[in-house]
């Protein structure tokens, strides 16, 4: 387990213990104001949209083409926008900082 520092949809800063070697989405969908993750991680709905903090963006693998295409369809994208289903949370990402994007 590793720590994820999250600003949830209610604006609260919380620390979540995340399971490593699994999609980041799994650790965020059980939060009270976390991601919805309707498609279950198939990169087809955008309901696991998060904003990665600036100093963490470069530490993540770049998004694949299908993730970029889906992000282009969302209204609330900005710098650091990613789909949490497409980010494998590893122990190297311990301390990752992010914000849950507003619902579309």
JSON list of C-alpha atoms in Angstrom, two decimals:
[
{"chain": "A", "resi": 1, "resn": "UNK", "atom": "CA", "xyz": [0.00, 0.00, 0.00]},
{"chain": "A", "resi": 2, "resn": "UNK", "atom": "CA", "xyz": [1.06, 3.56, -0.71]},
{"chain": "A", "resi": 3, "resn": "UNK", "atom": "CA", "xyz": [-0.44, 6.98, -0.04]},
{"chain": "A", "resi": 4, "resn": "UNK", "atom": "CA", "xyz": [-2.39, 9.11, -2.52]},
{"chain": "A", "resi": 5, "resn": "UNK", "atom": "CA", "xyz": [-3.12, 12.73, -1.55]},
{"chain": "A", "resi": 6, "resn": "UNK", "atom": "CA", "xyz": [-6.52, 13.58, -2.97]},
{"chain": "A", "resi": 7, "resn": "UNK", "atom": "CA", "xyz": [-8.64, 16.69, -3.19]},
{"chain": "A", "resi": 8, "resn": "UNK", "atom": "CA", "xyz": [-12.13, 15.20, -3.48]},
{"chain": "A", "resi": 9, "resn": "UNK", "atom": "CA", "xyz": [-15.17, 16.68, -5.21]},
{"chain": "A", "resi": 10, "resn": "UNK", "atom": "CA", "xyz": [-16.27, 18.32, -1.95]},
{"chain": "A", "resi": 11, "resn": "UNK", "atom": "CA", "xyz": [-12.93, 20.16, -1.78]},
{"chain": "A", "resi": 12, "resn": "UNK", "atom": "CA", "xyz": [-11.58, 18.13, 1.15]},
{"chain": "A", "resi": 13, "resn": "UNK", "atom": "CA", "xyz": [-7.94, 17.07, 1.20]},
{"chain": "A", "resi": 14, "resn": "UNK", "atom": "CA", "xyz": [-7.69, 13.42, 2.19]},
{"chain": "A", "resi": 15, "resn": "UNK", "atom": "CA", "xyz": [-5.05, 10.73, 2.17]},
{"chain": "A", "resi": 16, "resn": "UNK", "atom": "CA", "xyz": [-6.06, 7.43, 0.62]},
{"chain": "A", "resi": 17, "resn": "UNK", "atom": "CA", "xyz": [-4.16, 4.20, 0.99]},
{"chain": "A", "resi": 18, "resn": "UNK", "atom": "CA", "xyz": [-3.84, 2.83, -2.50]},
{"chain": "A", "resi": 19, "resn": "UNK", "atom": "CA", "xyz": [-3.20, -0.70, -3.62]},
{"chain": "A", "resi": 20, "resn": "UNK", "atom": "CA", "xyz": [-0.07, -0.84, -5.76]},
{"chain": "A", "resi": 21, "resn": "UNK", "atom": "CA", "xyz": [0.24, -2.57, -9.13]},
{"chain": "A", "resi": 22, "resn": "UNK", "atom": "CA", "xyz": [-3.39, -1.89, -9.97]},
{"chain": "A", "resi": 23, "resn": "UNK", "atom": "CA", "xyz": [-5.18, 0.95, -11.75]},
{"chain": "A", "resi": 24, "resn": "UNK", "atom": "CA", "xyz": [-5.29, 4.15, -9.71]},
{"chain": "A", "resi": 25, "resn": "UNK", "atom": "CA", "xyz": [-9.07, 4.19, -10.27]},
{"chain": "A", "resi": 26, "resn": "UNK", "atom": "CA", "xyz": [-9.52, 1.20, -7.93]},
{"chain": "A", "resi": 27, "resn": "UNK", "atom": "CA", "xyz": [-8.26, 3.24, -4.98]},
{"chain": "A", "resi": 28, "resn": "UNK", "atom": "CA", "xyz": [-10.38, 6.30, -5.83]},
{"chain": "A", "resi": 29, "resn": "UNK", "atom": "CA", "xyz": [-13.78, 4.77, -6.58]},
{"chain": "A", "resi": 30, "resn": "UNK", "atom": "CA", "xyz": [-14.48, 3.75, -2.98]},
{"chain": "A", "resi": 31, "resn": "UNK", "atom": "CA", "xyz": [-14.17, 7.30, -1.66]},
{"chain": "A", "resi": 32, "resn": "UNK", "atom": "CA", "xyz": [-17.37, 9.14, -0.68]},
{"chain": "A", "resi": 33, "resn": "UNK", "atom": "CA", "xyz": [-16.61, 11.93, -3.20]},
{"chain": "A", "resi": 34, "resn": "UNK", "atom": "CA", "xyz": [-14.28, 9.96, -5.45]},
{"chain": "A", "resi": 35, "resn": "UNK", "atom": "CA", "xyz": [-14.51, 8.86, -9.07]},
{"chain": "A", "resi": 36, "resn": "UNK", "atom": "CA", "xyz": [-17.58, 7.08, -10.42]},
{"chain": "A", "resi": 37, "resn": "UNK", "atom": "CA", "xyz": [-15.71, 4.71, -12.75]},
{"chain": "A", "resi": 38, "resn": "UNK", "atom": "CA", "xyz": [-18.88, 3.59, -14.52]},
{"chain": "A", "resi": 39, "resn": "UNK", "atom": "CA", "xyz": [-17.15, 1.57, -17.25]},
{"chain": "A", "resi": 40, "resn": "UNK", "atom": "CA", "xyz": [-14.97, -0.29, -14.74]},
{"chain": "A", "resi": 41, "resn": "UNK", "atom": "CA", "xyz": [-11.69, 0.75, -16.30]},
{"chain": "A", "resi": 42, "resn": "UNK", "atom": "CA", "xyz": [-12.32, 0.16, -20.00]},
{"chain": "A", "resi": 43, "resn": "UNK", "atom": "CA", "xyz": [-11.36, 3.73, -20.99]},
{"chain": "A", "resi": 44, "resn": "UNK", "atom": "CA", "xyz": [-14.80, 4.34, -22.46]},
{"chain": "A", "resi": 45, "resn": "UNK", "atom": "CA", "xyz": [-16.67, 6.77, -20.17]},
{"chain": "A", "resi": 46, "resn": "UNK", "atom": "CA", "xyz": [-14.37, 9.40, -18.60]},
{"chain": "A", "resi": 47, "resn": "UNK", "atom": "CA", "xyz": [-16.00, 9.16, -15.15]},
{"chain": "A", "resi": 48, "resn": "UNK", "atom": "CA", "xyz": [-12.63, 8.47, -13.53]},
{"chain": "A", "resi": 49, "resn": "UNK", "atom": "CA", "xyz": [-11.19, 11.79, -14.69]},
{"chain": "A", "resi": 50, "resn": "UNK", "atom": "CA", "xyz": [-8.62, 13.34, -12.34]},
{"chain": "A", "resi": 51, "resn": "UNK", "atom": "CA", "xyz": [-6.17, 16.25, -12.39]},
{"chain": "A", "resi": 52, "resn": "UNK", "atom": "CA", "xyz": [-2.61, 15.17, -11.59]},
{"chain": "A", "resi": 53, "resn": "UNK", "atom": "CA", "xyz": [-0.61, 17.79, -9.66]},
{"chain": "A", "resi": 54, "resn": "UNK", "atom": "CA", "xyz": [1.97, 19.57, -11.82]},
{"chain": "A", "resi": 55, "resn": "UNK", "atom": "CA", "xyz": [5.11, 18.14, -10.27]},
{"chain": "A", "resi": 56, "resn": "UNK", "atom": "CA", "xyz": [3.75, 14.58, -10.69]},
{"chain": "A", "resi": 57, "resn": "UNK", "atom": "CA", "xyz": [2.71, 14.80, -14.35]},
{"chain": "A", "resi": 58, "resn": "UNK", "atom": "CA", "xyz": [6.19, 13.99, -15.68]},
{"chain": "A", "resi": 59, "resn": "UNK", "atom": "CA", "xyz": [6.54, 10.97, -13.41]},
{"chain": "A", "resi": 60, "resn": "UNK", "atom": "CA", "xyz": [3.66, 9.16, -15.08]},
{"chain": "A", "resi": 61, "resn": "UNK", "atom": "CA", "xyz": [3.81, 7.30, -18.36]},
{"chain": "A", "resi": 62, "resn": "UNK", "atom": "CA", "xyz": [2.29, 9.38, -21.16]},
{"chain": "A", "resi": 63, "resn": "UNK", "atom": "CA", "xyz": [-1.37, 8.73, -22.02]},
{"chain": "A", "resi": 64, "resn": "UNK", "atom": "CA", "xyz": [-2.18, 6.35, -24.86]},
{"chain": "A", "resi": 65, "resn": "UNK", "atom": "CA", "xyz": [-4.09, 7.56, -27.92]},
{"chain": "A", "resi": 66, "resn": "UNK", "atom": "CA", "xyz": [-7.46, 6.19, -26.73]},
{"chain": "A", "resi": 67, "resn": "UNK", "atom": "CA", "xyz": [-7.13, 8.05, -23.41]},
{"chain": "A", "resi": 68, "resn": "UNK", "atom": "CA", "xyz": [-6.24, 11.29, -25.23]},
{"chain": "A", "resi": 69, "resn": "UNK", "atom": "CA", "xyz": [-9.24, 10.92, -27.53]},
{"chain": "A", "resi": 70, "resn": "UNK", "atom": "CA", "xyz": [-11.64, 10.42, -24.61]},
{"chain": "A", "resi": 71, "resn": "UNK", "atom": "CA", "xyz": [-10.16, 13.36, -22.69]},
{"chain": "A", "resi": 72, "resn": "UNK", "atom": "CA", "xyz": [-10.77, 15.57, -25.74]},
{"chain": "A", "resi": 73, "resn": "UNK", "atom": "CA", "xyz": [-14.49, 14.78, -25.47]},
{"chain": "A", "resi": 74, "resn": "UNK", "atom": "CA", "xyz": [-14.76, 15.92, -21.83]},
{"chain": "A", "resi": 75, "resn": "UNK", "atom": "CA", "xyz": [-15.77, 19.46, -20.87]},
{"chain": "A", "resi": 76, "resn": "UNK", "atom": "CA", "xyz": [-13.59, 19.87, -17.79]},
{"chain": "A", "resi": 77, "resn": "UNK", "atom": "CA", "xyz": [-10.12, 18.97, -19.05]},
{"chain": "A", "resi": 78, "resn": "UNK", "atom": "CA", "xyz": [-7.11, 21.06, -18.11]},
{"chain": "A", "resi": 79, "resn": "UNK", "atom": "CA", "xyz": [-3.38, 20.61, -17.60]},
{"chain": "A", "resi": 80, "resn": "UNK", "atom": "CA", "xyz": [-2.81, 17.37, -15.72]},
{"chain": "A", "resi": 81, "resn": "UNK", "atom": "CA", "xyz": [-6.06, 15.75, -16.89]},
{"chain": "A", "resi": 82, "resn": "UNK", "atom": "CA", "xyz": [-5.83, 11.96, -16.92]},
{"chain": "A", "resi": 83, "resn": "UNK", "atom": "CA", "xyz": [-8.15, 8.99, -16.63]},
{"chain": "A", "resi": 84, "resn": "UNK", "atom": "CA", "xyz": [-7.32, 7.19, -13.41]},
{"chain": "A", "resi": 85, "resn": "UNK", "atom": "CA", "xyz": [-8.23, 3.83, -14.98]},
{"chain": "A", "resi": 86, "resn": "UNK", "atom": "CA", "xyz": [-5.24, 4.24, -17.31]},
{"chain": "A", "resi": 87, "resn": "UNK", "atom": "CA", "xyz": [-2.62, 4.91, -14.62]},
{"chain": "A", "resi": 88, "resn": "UNK", "atom": "CA", "xyz": [-1.03, 1.92, -12.93]},
{"chain": "A", "resi": 89, "resn": "UNK", "atom": "CA", "xyz": [-0.44, 2.95, -9.32]},
{"chain": "A", "resi": 90, "resn": "UNK", "atom": "CA", "xyz": [2.97, 1.70, -8.22]},
{"chain": "A", "resi": 91, "resn": "UNK", "atom": "CA", "xyz": [5.02, 2.10, -5.06]},
{"chain": "A", "resi": 92, "resn": "UNK", "atom": "CA", "xyz": [7.14, 4.67, -6.96]},
{"chain": "A", "resi": 93, "resn": "UNK", "atom": "CA", "xyz": [4.04, 6.90, -7.00]},
{"chain": "A", "resi": 94, "resn": "UNK", "atom": "CA", "xyz": [3.76, 6.91, -3.19]},
{"chain": "A", "resi": 95, "resn": "UNK", "atom": "CA", "xyz": [2.62, 10.42, -2.23]},
{"chain": "A", "resi": 96, "resn": "UNK", "atom": "CA", "xyz": [0.93, 11.13, -5.59]},
{"chain": "A", "resi": 97, "resn": "UNK", "atom": "CA", "xyz": [-1.16, 14.31, -5.47]},
{"chain": "A", "resi": 98, "resn": "UNK", "atom": "CA", "xyz": [-4.33, 14.72, -7.52]},
{"chain": "A", "resi": 99, "resn": "UNK", "atom": "CA", "xyz": [-7.78, 16.27, -7.61]},
{"chain": "A", "resi": 100, "resn": "UNK", "atom": "CA", "xyz": [-10.98, 14.48, -8.60]},
{"chain": "A", "resi": 101, "resn": "UNK", "atom": "CA", "xyz": [-12.46, 16.27, -11.63]},
{"chain": "A", "resi": 102, "resn": "UNK", "atom": "CA", "xyz": [-16.05, 17.53, -11.42]},
{"chain": "A", "resi": 103, "resn": "UNK", "atom": "CA", "xyz": [-18.79, 15.31, -12.77]},
{"chain": "A", "resi": 104, "resn": "UNK", "atom": "CA", "xyz": [-19.59, 15.91, -16.44]}
]
